[in-house]
CSV table of N, CA and C in Angstrom, one decimal:
chain,number,residue,atom,x,y,z
M,271,MET,N,0.8,-1.2,0.0
M,271,MET,CA,0.0,0.0,0.0
M,271,MET,C,0.8,1.3,0.0
M,272,ILE,N,2.0,1.2,0.7
M,272,ILE,CA,2.8,2.4,0.7
M,272,ILE,C,3.3,2.8,-0.7
M,273,TYR,N,3.6,1.7,-1.5
M,273,TYR,CA,4.1,2.0,-2.9
M,273,TYR,C,3.0,2.6,-3.7
M,274,GLU,N,1.8,2.3,-3.5
M,274,GLU,CA,0.7,2.9,-4.2
M,274,GLU,C,0.6,4.4,-3.9
M,275,ASN,N,0.8,4.8,-2.7
M,275,ASN,CA,0.8,6.2,-2.4
M,275,ASN,C,1.9,6.9,-3.1
M,276,ILE,N,3.1,6.3,-3.1
M,276,ILE,CA,4.2,7.0,-3.8
M,276,ILE,C,3.9,7.1,-5.3
M,277,ILE,N,3.5,6.0,-5.9
M,277,ILE,CA,3.2,6.0,-7.3
M,277,ILE,C,2.1,7.0,-7.7
M,278,ASN,N,1.1,7.2,-6.8
M,278,ASN,CA,0.0,8.2,-7.1
M,278,ASN,C,0.6,9.6,-7.1
M,279,LYS,N,1.7,9.8,-6.5
M,279,LYS,CA,2.2,11.2,-6.4
M,279,LYS,C,3.1,11.5,-7.7
M,280,PHE,N,3.4,10.5,-8.5
M,280,PHE,CA,4.2,10.7,-9.7
M,280,PHE,C,3.6,11.7,-10.6
M,281,SER,N,2.3,11.7,-10.7
M,281,SER,CA,1.6,12.6,-11.6
M,281,SER,C,1.8,14.1,-11.3
M,282,SER,N,2.2,14.4,-10.1
M,282,SER,CA,2.5,15.8,-9.8
M,282,SER,C,3.9,16.2,-9.9
M,283,LEU,N,4.8,15.2,-10.2
M,283,LEU,CA,6.2,15.4,-10.3
M,283,LEU,C,6.6,15.9,-11.7
M,284,ARG,N,7.5,16.9,-11.8
M,284,ARG,CA,8.0,17.4,-13.1
M,284,ARG,C,9.4,17.2,-13.2
M,285,VAL,N,9.8,16.4,-14.2
M,285,VAL,CA,11.2,16.0,-14.4
M,285,VAL,C,11.7,16.5,-15.8
M,286,LEU,N,12.9,17.1,-15.7
M,286,LEU,CA,13.6,17.5,-16.9
M,286,LEU,C,14.7,16.5,-17.2
M,287,VAL,N,14.7,15.9,-18.4
M,287,VAL,CA,15.8,15.0,-18.8
M,287,VAL,C,16.6,15.7,-19.9
M,288,VAL,N,17.9,15.8,-19.7
M,288,VAL,CA,18.8,16.3,-20.7
M,288,VAL,C,19.8,15.3,-21.0
M,289,GLY,N,20.0,14.9,-22.3
M,289,GLY,CA,21.0,13.9,-22.6
M,289,GLY,C,21.0,13.4,-24.0
M,290,ASP,N,21.7,12.3,-24.2
M,290,ASP,CA,21.9,11.7,-25.5
M,290,ASP,C,20.8,10.8,-25.8
M,291,ILE,N,20.0,11.1,-26.9
M,291,ILE,CA,18.9,10.3,-27.3
M,291,ILE,C,19.2,9.5,-28.5
M,292,MET,N,18.6,8.3,-28.7
M,292,MET,CA,18.9,7.5,-29.9
M,292,MET,C,17.6,6.7,-30.2
M,293,LEU,N,17.6,6.2,-31.4
M,293,LEU,CA,16.4,5.3,-31.8
M,293,LEU,C,16.9,3.9,-31.6
M,294,ASP,N,16.1,3.2,-30.8
M,294,ASP,CA,16.3,1.7,-30.7
M,294,ASP,C,15.3,1.1,-31.6
M,295,SER,N,15.8,0.3,-32.6
M,295,SER,CA,15.0,-0.3,-33.6
M,295,SER,C,15.2,-1.8,-33.5
M,296,PHE,N,14.1,-2.5,-33.4
M,296,PHE,CA,14.1,-4.0,-33.2
M,296,PHE,C,13.5,-4.7,-34.4
M,297,MET,N,14.1,-5.6,-35.0
M,297,MET,CA,13.6,-6.5,-36.1
M,297,MET,C,13.4,-7.9,-35.5
M,298,TYR,N,12.2,-8.4,-35.6
M,298,TYR,CA,11.9,-9.7,-35.0
M,298,TYR,C,11.6,-10.7,-36.2
M,299,GLY,N,12.0,-11.9,-36.0
M,299,GLY,CA,11.8,-12.9,-36.9
M,299,GLY,C,12.2,-14.3,-36.4
M,300,GLU,N,12.5,-15.2,-37.4
M,300,GLU,CA,12.9,-16.5,-37.0
M,300,GLU,C,14.1,-17.0,-37.8
M,301,VAL,N,14.9,-17.9,-37.2
M,301,VAL,CA,15.9,-18.6,-38.0
M,301,VAL,C,15.6,-20.1,-37.9
M,302,LYS,N,15.4,-20.6,-39.1
M,302,LYS,CA,15.1,-22.0,-39.2
M,302,LYS,C,16.1,-22.8,-40.0
M,303,ARG,N,17.1,-22.1,-40.6
M,303,ARG,CA,18.1,-22.8,-41.4
M,303,ARG,C,19.4,-21.9,-41.5
M,304,ILE,N,20.4,-22.6,-41.9
M,304,ILE,CA,21.7,-21.9,-42.1
M,304,ILE,C,21.9,-21.7,-43.7
M,305,SER,N,22.4,-20.6,-44.0
M,305,SER,CA,22.6,-20.3,-45.4
M,305,SER,C,23.5,-21.3,-46.1
M,306,PRO,N,23.2,-21.7,-47.3
M,306,PRO,CA,24.1,-22.6,-48.1
M,306,PRO,C,25.3,-21.9,-48.6
M,307,GLU,N,25.3,-20.5,-48.6
M,307,GLU,CA,26.4,-19.7,-49.1
M,307,GLU,C,27.5,-19.5,-48.1
M,308,ALA,N,27.1,-19.5,-46.9
M,308,ALA,CA,28.1,-19.3,-45.8
M,308,ALA,C,27.5,-19.8,-44.5
M,309,PRO,N,28.3,-20.1,-43.5
M,309,PRO,CA,27.7,-20.7,-42.3
M,309,PRO,C,27.1,-19.6,-41.4
M,310,VAL,N,26.1,-19.0,-41.9
M,310,VAL,CA,25.4,-17.9,-41.1
M,310,VAL,C,23.9,-18.2,-41.1
M,311,PRO,N,23.2,-17.8,-40.0
M,311,PRO,CA,21.8,-18.0,-40.0
M,311,PRO,C,21.0,-17.2,-41.0
M,312,VAL,N,19.9,-17.7,-41.6
M,312,VAL,CA,19.1,-17.0,-42.5
M,312,VAL,C,17.9,-16.5,-41.6
M,313,PHE,N,17.8,-15.2,-41.5
M,313,PHE,CA,16.8,-14.5,-40.7
M,313,PHE,C,15.6,-14.3,-41.5
M,314,ASP,N,14.4,-14.8,-41.1
M,314,ASP,CA,13.2,-14.6,-41.8
M,314,ASP,C,12.4,-13.5,-41.0
M,315,TYR,N,12.4,-12.3,-41.6
M,315,TYR,CA,11.9,-11.1,-41.0
M,315,TYR,C,10.4,-11.2,-40.8
M,316,LYS,N,9.8,-10.9,-39.7
M,316,LYS,CA,8.4,-10.9,-39.4
M,316,LYS,C,7.8,-9.5,-39.1
M,317,ARG,N,8.5,-8.7,-38.2
M,317,ARG,CA,8.0,-7.4,-37.9
M,317,ARG,C,9.1,-6.6,-37.2
M,318,SER,N,8.8,-5.3,-37.1
M,318,SER,CA,9.8,-4.4,-36.4
M,318,SER,C,9.1,-3.4,-35.5
M,319,LYS,N,9.9,-2.9,-34.6
M,319,LYS,CA,9.4,-1.9,-33.6
M,319,LYS,C,10.5,-0.9,-33.3
M,320,ASP,N,10.1,0.4,-33.3
M,320,ASP,CA,11.0,1.4,-32.9
M,320,ASP,C,10.7,1.9,-31.5
M,321,MET,N,11.7,2.2,-30.7
M,321,MET,CA,11.5,2.7,-29.4
M,321,MET,C,12.5,3.8,-29.1
M,322,LEU,N,12.3,4.6,-28.1
M,322,LEU,CA,13.2,5.6,-27.6
M,322,LEU,C,14.4,4.9,-26.9
M,323,GLY,N,15.6,5.3,-27.3
M,323,GLY,CA,16.8,4.7,-26.7
M,323,GLY,C,17.6,5.7,-26.0
M,324,GLY,N,18.6,5.3,-25.2
M,324,GLY,CA,19.5,6.2,-24.5
M,324,GLY,C,18.6,7.0,-23.5
M,325,ALA,N,18.8,8.3,-23.5
M,325,ALA,CA,18.1,9.2,-22.6
M,325,ALA,C,16.6,9.1,-22.9
M,326,GLY,N,16.2,8.7,-24.1
M,326,GLY,CA,14.8,8.6,-24.5
M,326,GLY,C,14.2,7.5,-23.7
M,327,ASN,N,14.9,6.4,-23.4
M,327,ASN,CA,14.3,5.3,-22.6
M,327,ASN,C,14.0,5.8,-21.2
M,328,VAL,N,14.8,6.7,-20.6
M,328,VAL,CA,14.5,7.3,-19.3
M,328,VAL,C,13.2,8.1,-19.4
M,329,VAL,N,13.1,8.9,-20.5
M,329,VAL,CA,11.9,9.7,-20.7
M,329,VAL,C,10.6,8.8,-20.8
M,330,ALA,N,10.7,7.7,-21.6
M,330,ALA,CA,9.6,6.8,-21.8
M,330,ALA,C,9.2,6.2,-20.5
M,331,ASN,N,10.1,5.8,-19.7
M,331,ASN,CA,9.8,5.2,-18.4
M,331,ASN,C,9.1,6.1,-17.5
M,332,LEU,N,9.6,7.4,-17.4
M,332,LEU,CA,9.0,8.4,-16.6
M,332,LEU,C,7.6,8.7,-17.0
M,333,CYS,N,7.4,8.8,-18.3
M,333,CYS,CA,6.0,9.1,-18.9
M,333,CYS,C,5.1,7.9,-18.5
M,334,ALA,N,5.6,6.7,-18.6
M,334,ALA,CA,4.8,5.5,-18.3
M,334,ALA,C,4.3,5.5,-16.8
M,335,LEU,N,5.1,6.2,-16.0
M,335,LEU,CA,4.8,6.3,-14.6
M,335,LEU,C,3.9,7.5,-14.3
M,336,GLY,N,3.6,8.2,-15.3
M,336,GLY,CA,2.7,9.4,-15.2
M,336,GLY,C,3.4,10.7,-14.8
M,337,VAL,N,4.7,10.7,-14.8
M,337,VAL,CA,5.5,11.9,-14.5
M,337,VAL,C,5.4,12.9,-15.7
M,338,LYS,N,5.2,14.1,-15.4
M,338,LYS,CA,5.3,15.2,-16.4
M,338,LYS,C,6.8,15.4,-16.8
M,339,THR,N,7.1,15.0,-18.0
M,339,THR,CA,8.5,14.9,-18.4
M,339,THR,C,8.8,15.8,-19.6
M,340,THR,N,9.9,16.5,-19.4
M,340,THR,CA,10.4,17.4,-20.5
M,340,THR,C,11.8,16.9,-20.9
M,341,PHE,N,12.1,16.8,-22.2
M,341,PHE,CA,13.3,16.3,-22.7
M,341,PHE,C,14.0,17.4,-23.5
M,342,ILE,N,15.3,17.5,-23.4
M,342,ILE,CA,16.2,18.4,-24.2
M,342,ILE,C,17.3,17.6,-24.7
M,343,GLY,N,17.5,17.6,-26.1
M,343,GLY,CA,18.6,16.8,-26.7
M,343,GLY,C,18.7,17.2,-28.1
M,344,VAL,N,19.6,16.4,-28.8
M,344,VAL,CA,19.9,16.7,-30.2
M,344,VAL,C,19.7,15.4,-31.0
M,345,VAL,N,19.1,15.6,-32.2
M,345,VAL,CA,18.9,14.6,-33.2
M,345,VAL,C,19.3,15.1,-34.6
M,346,GLY,N,19.5,14.3,-35.5
M,346,GLY,CA,19.7,14.7,-36.9
M,346,GLY,C,18.4,15.2,-37.5
M,347,ALA,N,18.6,16.1,-38.5
M,347,ALA,CA,17.4,16.5,-39.3
M,347,ALA,C,17.1,15.5,-40.4
M,348,ASP,N,16.7,14.3,-39.9
M,348,ASP,CA,16.6,13.2,-40.8
M,348,ASP,C,15.3,12.4,-40.4
M,349,GLU,N,15.0,11.3,-41.1
M,349,GLU,CA,13.9,10.5,-40.9
M,349,GLU,C,13.9,9.9,-39.4
M,350,ASN,N,15.1,9.4,-39.0
M,350,ASN,CA,15.1,8.9,-37.7
M,350,ASN,C,15.0,9.9,-36.6
M,351,GLY,N,15.4,11.1,-36.8
M,351,GLY,CA,15.1,12.2,-35.9
M,351,GLY,C,13.6,12.5,-35.8
M,352,ARG,N,13.0,12.4,-36.9
M,352,ARG,CA,11.5,12.6,-36.9
M,352,ARG,C,10.8,11.5,-36.2
M,353,LYS,N,11.3,10.3,-36.3
M,353,LYS,CA,10.7,9.2,-35.6
M,353,LYS,C,10.9,9.4,-34.1
M,354,ILE,N,12.0,9.9,-33.6
M,354,ILE,CA,12.3,10.1,-32.2
M,354,ILE,C,11.3,11.2,-31.8
M,355,SER,N,11.1,12.3,-32.5
M,355,SER,CA,10.2,13.4,-32.2
M,355,SER,C,8.8,12.8,-32.0
M,356,SER,N,8.4,12.0,-32.9
M,356,SER,CA,7.0,11.4,-32.8
M,356,SER,C,6.9,10.5,-31.6
M,357,LEU,N,7.9,9.7,-31.3
M,357,LEU,CA,7.9,8.8,-30.2
M,357,LEU,C,7.8,9.6,-28.9
M,358,LEU,N,8.5,10.7,-28.8
M,358,LEU,CA,8.5,11.5,-27.6
M,358,LEU,C,7.1,12.1,-27.4
M,359,ARG,N,6.5,12.6,-28.5
M,359,ARG,CA,5.2,13.1,-28.5
M,359,ARG,C,4.1,12.0,-28.1
M,360,ASN,N,4.3,10.8,-28.7
M,360,ASN,CA,3.3,9.8,-28.4
M,360,ASN,C,3.4,9.3,-26.9
M,361,CYS,N,4.5,9.4,-26.3
M,361,CYS,CA,4.6,9.0,-24.9
M,361,CYS,C,4.2,10.1,-23.9
M,362,GLY,N,3.9,11.2,-24.5
M,362,GLY,CA,3.4,12.3,-23.6
M,362,GLY,C,4.5,13.3,-23.1
M,363,ALA,N,5.7,13.2,-23.6
M,363,ALA,CA,6.7,14.1,-23.2
M,363,ALA,C,6.7,15.4,-23.9
M,364,THR,N,7.1,16.5,-23.3
M,364,THR,CA,7.4,17.7,-23.9
M,364,THR,C,8.8,17.7,-24.3
M,365,SER,N,9.1,18.0,-25.6
M,365,SER,CA,10.5,17.9,-26.0
M,365,SER,C,11.0,19.2,-26.7
M,366,HIS,N,12.3,19.5,-26.5
M,366,HIS,CA,13.0,20.6,-27.1
M,366,HIS,C,14.2,19.9,-27.9
M,367,LEU,N,13.9,19.4,-29.1
M,367,LEU,CA,14.9,18.7,-29.8
M,367,LEU,C,15.5,19.7,-30.8
M,368,LEU,N,16.8,19.7,-30.7
M,368,LEU,CA,17.6,20.5,-31.7
M,368,LEU,C,17.9,19.6,-32.9
M,369,LYS,N,17.4,19.9,-34.1
M,369,LYS,CA,17.5,19.0,-35.2
M,369,LYS,C,18.7,19.6,-36.1
M,370,LEU,N,19.8,18.9,-36.1
M,370,LEU,CA,21.0,19.4,-36.8
M,370,LEU,C,21.2,18.7,-38.2
M,371,LYS,N,21.4,19.6,-39.2
M,371,LYS,CA,21.8,19.1,-40.5
M,371,LYS,C,23.2,18.5,-40.4
M,372,ASN,N,23.4,17.5,-41.3
M,372,ASN,CA,24.7,16.8,-41.3
M,372,ASN,C,25.1,16.2,-40.0
M,373,TYR,N,24.1,15.8,-39.2
M,373,TYR,CA,24.3,15.2,-37.9
M,373,TYR,C,23.3,14.0,-37.9
M,374,PRO,N,23.8,12.8,-38.3
M,374,PRO,CA,22.8,11.7,-38.3
M,374,PRO,C,22.4,11.3,-37.0
M,375,THR,N,21.1,11.0,-36.9
M,375,THR,CA,20.5,10.5,-35.6
M,375,THR,C,21.1,9.1,-35.3
M,376,ILE,N,21.4,8.9,-34.1
M,376,ILE,CA,22.0,7.6,-33.7
M,376,ILE,C,20.9,6.5,-33.6
M,377,VAL,N,21.2,5.4,-34.3
M,377,VAL,CA,20.3,4.3,-34.3
M,377,VAL,C,21.0,3.0,-33.9
M,378,LYS,N,20.3,2.3,-33.0
M,378,LYS,CA,20.8,1.0,-32.5
M,378,LYS,C,19.8,0.0,-33.0
M,379,LYS,N,20.1,-0.8,-34.0
M,379,LYS,CA,19.2,-1.8,-34.6
M,379,LYS,C,19.5,-3.2,-34.1
M,380,ARG,N,18.6,-3.9,-33.5
M,380,ARG,CA,18.8,-5.2,-33.0
M,380,ARG,C,18.0,-6.2,-33.8
M,381,ILE,N,18.6,-7.3,-34.1
M,381,ILE,CA,18.0,-8.4,-34.9
M,381,ILE,C,17.7,-9.5,-33.8
M,382,ILE,N,16.4,-9.8,-33.7
M,382,ILE,CA,16.0,-10.8,-32.7
M,382,ILE,C,15.3,-12.0,-33.3
M,383,ALA,N,15.8,-13.2,-33.1
M,383,ALA,CA,15.1,-14.4,-33.6
M,383,ALA,C,14.6,-15.2,-32.4
M,384,GLY,N,13.3,-15.3,-32.3
M,384,GLY,CA,12.7,-15.9,-31.1
M,384,GLY,C,13.2,-15.2,-29.9
M,385,ASN,N,13.9,-15.9,-29.0
M,385,ASN,CA,14.4,-15.3,-27.8
M,385,ASN,C,15.9,-15.0,-27.9
M,386,THR,N,16.4,-15.1,-29.1
M,386,THR,CA,17.9,-14.9,-29.2
M,386,THR,C,18.2,-13.6,-29.9
M,387,HIS,N,19.1,-12.8,-29.3
M,387,HIS,CA,19.5,-11.5,-29.8
M,387,HIS,C,20.7,-11.9,-30.7
M,388,LEU,N,20.5,-11.8,-32.1
M,388,LEU,CA,21.5,-12.3,-33.0
M,388,LEU,C,22.7,-11.3,-33.2
M,389,ILE,N,22.3,-10.0,-33.4
M,389,ILE,CA,23.3,-9.0,-33.7
M,389,ILE,C,22.7,-7.6,-33.4
M,390,ARG,N,23.6,-6.7,-33.1
M,390,ARG,CA,23.2,-5.3,-33.0
M,390,ARG,C,24.0,-4.5,-34.0
M,391,ILE,N,23.3,-3.7,-34.8
M,391,ILE,CA,23.9,-2.8,-35.8
M,391,ILE,C,23.8,-1.4,-35.4
M,392,ASP,N,24.9,-0.7,-35.1
M,392,ASP,CA,24.9,0.7,-34.7
M,392,ASP,C,25.2,1.6,-35.9
M,393,THR,N,24.4,2.6,-36.0
M,393,THR,CA,24.6,3.6,-37.0
M,393,THR,C,24.8,4.9,-36.2
M,394,GLU,N,26.0,5.3,-36.1
M,394,GLU,CA,26.4,6.5,-35.4
M,394,GLU,C,27.7,7.0,-35.9
M,395,GLU,N,27.8,8.3,-35.9
M,395,GLU,CA,29.1,9.0,-36.2
M,395,GLU,C,29.3,10.0,-35.0
M,396,LYS,N,30.5,10.0,-34.4
M,396,LYS,CA,30.7,10.9,-33.3
M,396,LYS,C,31.2,12.2,-33.9
M,397,PHE,N,30.3,13.2,-33.8
M,397,PHE,CA,30.6,14.5,-34.2
M,397,PHE,C,30.5,15.4,-32.9
M,398,PRO,N,31.3,16.3,-32.7
M,398,PRO,CA,31.1,17.2,-31.6
M,398,PRO,C,29.9,18.1,-31.9
M,399,ILE,N,29.1,18.4,-30.9
M,399,ILE,CA,28.0,19.3,-31.0
M,399,ILE,C,28.6,20.7,-31.5
M,400,PRO,N,28.1,21.2,-32.6
M,400,PRO,CA,28.6,22.5,-33.1
M,400,PRO,C,28.6,23.6,-32.1
M,401,GLU,N,29.7,24.3,-32.0
M,401,GLU,CA,29.8,25.4,-30.9
M,401,GLU,C,28.7,26.4,-31.0
M,402,GLU,N,28.2,26.7,-32.2
M,402,GLU,CA,27.1,27.7,-32.3
M,402,GLU,C,25.8,27.2,-31.7
M,403,ILE,N,25.6,25.9,-31.5
M,403,ILE,CA,24.4,25.3,-30.9
M,403,ILE,C,24.4,25.3,-29.4
M,404,ILE,N,25.6,25.4,-28.8
M,404,ILE,CA,25.7,25.3,-27.3
M,404,ILE,C,24.9,26.4,-26.6
M,405,PRO,N,24.9,27.7,-27.1
M,405,PRO,CA,24.0,28.7,-26.5
M,405,PRO,C,22.5,28.3,-26.5
M,406,ARG,N,22.1,27.7,-27.6
M,406,ARG,CA,20.7,27.3,-27.7
M,406,ARG,C,20.3,26.2,-26.7
M,407,ILE,N,21.3,25.3,-26.5
M,407,ILE,CA,21.0,24.2,-25.5
M,407,ILE,C,21.0,24.8,-24.1
M,408,LYS,N,21.9,25.7,-23.8
M,408,LYS,CA,22.0,26.3,-22.5
M,408,LYS,C,20.7,27.1,-22.2
M,409,LYS,N,20.2,27.8,-23.3
M,409,LYS,CA,19.0,28.6,-23.1
M,409,LYS,C,17.8,27.7,-22.8
M,410,SER,N,17.7,26.6,-23.6
M,410,SER,CA,16.6,25.7,-23.4
M,410,SER,C,16.6,25.1,-22.0
M,411,VAL,N,17.8,24.7,-21.5
M,411,VAL,CA,17.9,24.1,-20.2
M,411,VAL,C,17.6,25.1,-19.1
M,412,LYS,N,18.1,26.3,-19.3
M,412,LYS,CA,17.9,27.4,-18.2
M,412,LYS,C,16.4,27.7,-18.1
M,413,SER,N,15.7,27.7,-19.3
M,413,SER,CA,14.3,28.0,-19.2
M,413,SER,C,13.5,26.8,-18.6
M,414,ALA,N,13.9,25.6,-18.9
M,414,ALA,CA,13.1,24.4,-18.4
M,414,ALA,C,13.4,24.1,-17.0
M,415,VAL,N,14.6,24.4,-16.5
M,415,VAL,CA,15.0,24.1,-15.1
M,415,VAL,C,14.1,24.7,-14.1
M,416,SER,N,13.6,25.9,-14.4
M,416,SER,CA,12.8,26.7,-13.4
M,416,SER,C,11.5,26.0,-13.1
M,417,SER,N,11.0,25.2,-14.0
M,417,SER,CA,9.7,24.5,-13.8
M,417,SER,C,9.9,23.0,-13.5
M,418,ALA,N,11.1,22.6,-13.2
M,418,ALA,CA,11.3,21.2,-12.9
M,418,ALA,C,11.6,20.9,-11.5
M,419,ASP,N,11.0,19.8,-11.0
M,419,ASP,CA,11.3,19.4,-9.6
M,419,ASP,C,12.7,18.6,-9.5
M,420,ILE,N,12.9,17.9,-10.6
M,420,ILE,CA,14.2,17.1,-10.7
M,420,ILE,C,14.8,17.3,-12.1
M,421,VAL,N,16.1,17.3,-12.2
M,421,VAL,CA,16.8,17.4,-13.4
M,421,VAL,C,17.7,16.1,-13.5
M,422,LEU,N,17.5,15.3,-14.6
M,422,LEU,CA,18.3,14.1,-14.8
M,422,LEU,C,19.2,14.4,-16.0
M,423,LEU,N,20.5,14.1,-15.8
M,423,LEU,CA,21.4,14.2,-17.0
M,423,LEU,C,21.7,12.7,-17.4
M,424,SER,N,21.5,12.4,-18.6
M,424,SER,CA,21.7,11.1,-19.1
M,424,SER,C,22.7,11.1,-20.2
M,425,ASP,N,23.9,10.7,-19.8
M,425,ASP,CA,25.1,10.8,-20.7
M,425,ASP,C,25.6,9.5,-21.2
M,426,TYR,N,25.5,9.3,-22.5
M,426,TYR,CA,26.0,8.1,-23.2
M,426,TYR,C,27.3,8.4,-24.0
M,427,SER,N,28.0,9.5,-23.7
M,427,SER,CA,29.2,9.9,-24.3
M,427,SER,C,29.0,10.1,-25.8
M,428,LYS,N,27.9,10.7,-26.2
M,428,LYS,CA,27.7,10.9,-27.6
M,428,LYS,C,27.9,12.4,-28.0
M,429,GLY,N,28.3,13.2,-27.1
M,429,GLY,CA,28.7,14.6,-27.4
M,429,GLY,C,27.9,15.7,-26.9
M,430,LEU,N,26.7,15.4,-26.3
M,430,LEU,CA,25.8,16.5,-25.9
M,430,LEU,C,26.3,17.1,-24.6
M,431,LEU,N,26.6,16.3,-23.6
M,431,LEU,CA,27.0,16.7,-22.3
M,431,LEU,C,28.5,16.8,-22.2
M,432,THR,N,29.0,18.0,-22.2
M,432,THR,CA,30.4,18.3,-22.1
M,432,THR,C,30.7,19.3,-21.0
M,433,ASN,N,31.9,19.7,-20.8
M,433,ASN,CA,32.3,20.8,-19.9
M,433,ASN,C,31.7,22.1,-20.4
M,434,ASP,N,31.5,22.2,-21.7
M,434,ASP,CA,31.0,23.5,-22.3
M,434,ASP,C,29.5,23.6,-22.2
M,435,THR,N,28.8,22.5,-22.2
M,435,THR,CA,27.3,22.5,-22.1
M,435,THR,C,26.9,22.4,-20.7
């Protein structure tokens, strides 16, 4: 019963999450045979699912608990960045995403056959956050901090959280 009281208070909590966000993409299927061309499994694709990854996973979990959540981060001005924006909106988070040209959104794609995680394919390039963007990040954070009860920094060493930001 004590946990119920705590959980019921989550809806009045306001959390700001600042950090490295990425798209977690899962491909599900089956492996029933080995390729005759090489000793590798043949993956029979069935379905896929995209989810928020990195700091986005923190945001999704907070939103699922009913916490009023704001996110500040950087994505590429690309299709995967738009997917992240949509996923943030769909989970109920308020977001301040800086969409950068020539900055590909980080994607972690996992291939899952039954209960077996076959492989993870990472699509990321480590670019420093452009210096001219840092004042915009600081301004967004400064504005959002005033209405937050808690500030969470979620650093995956992707370049957003540095000594300068």
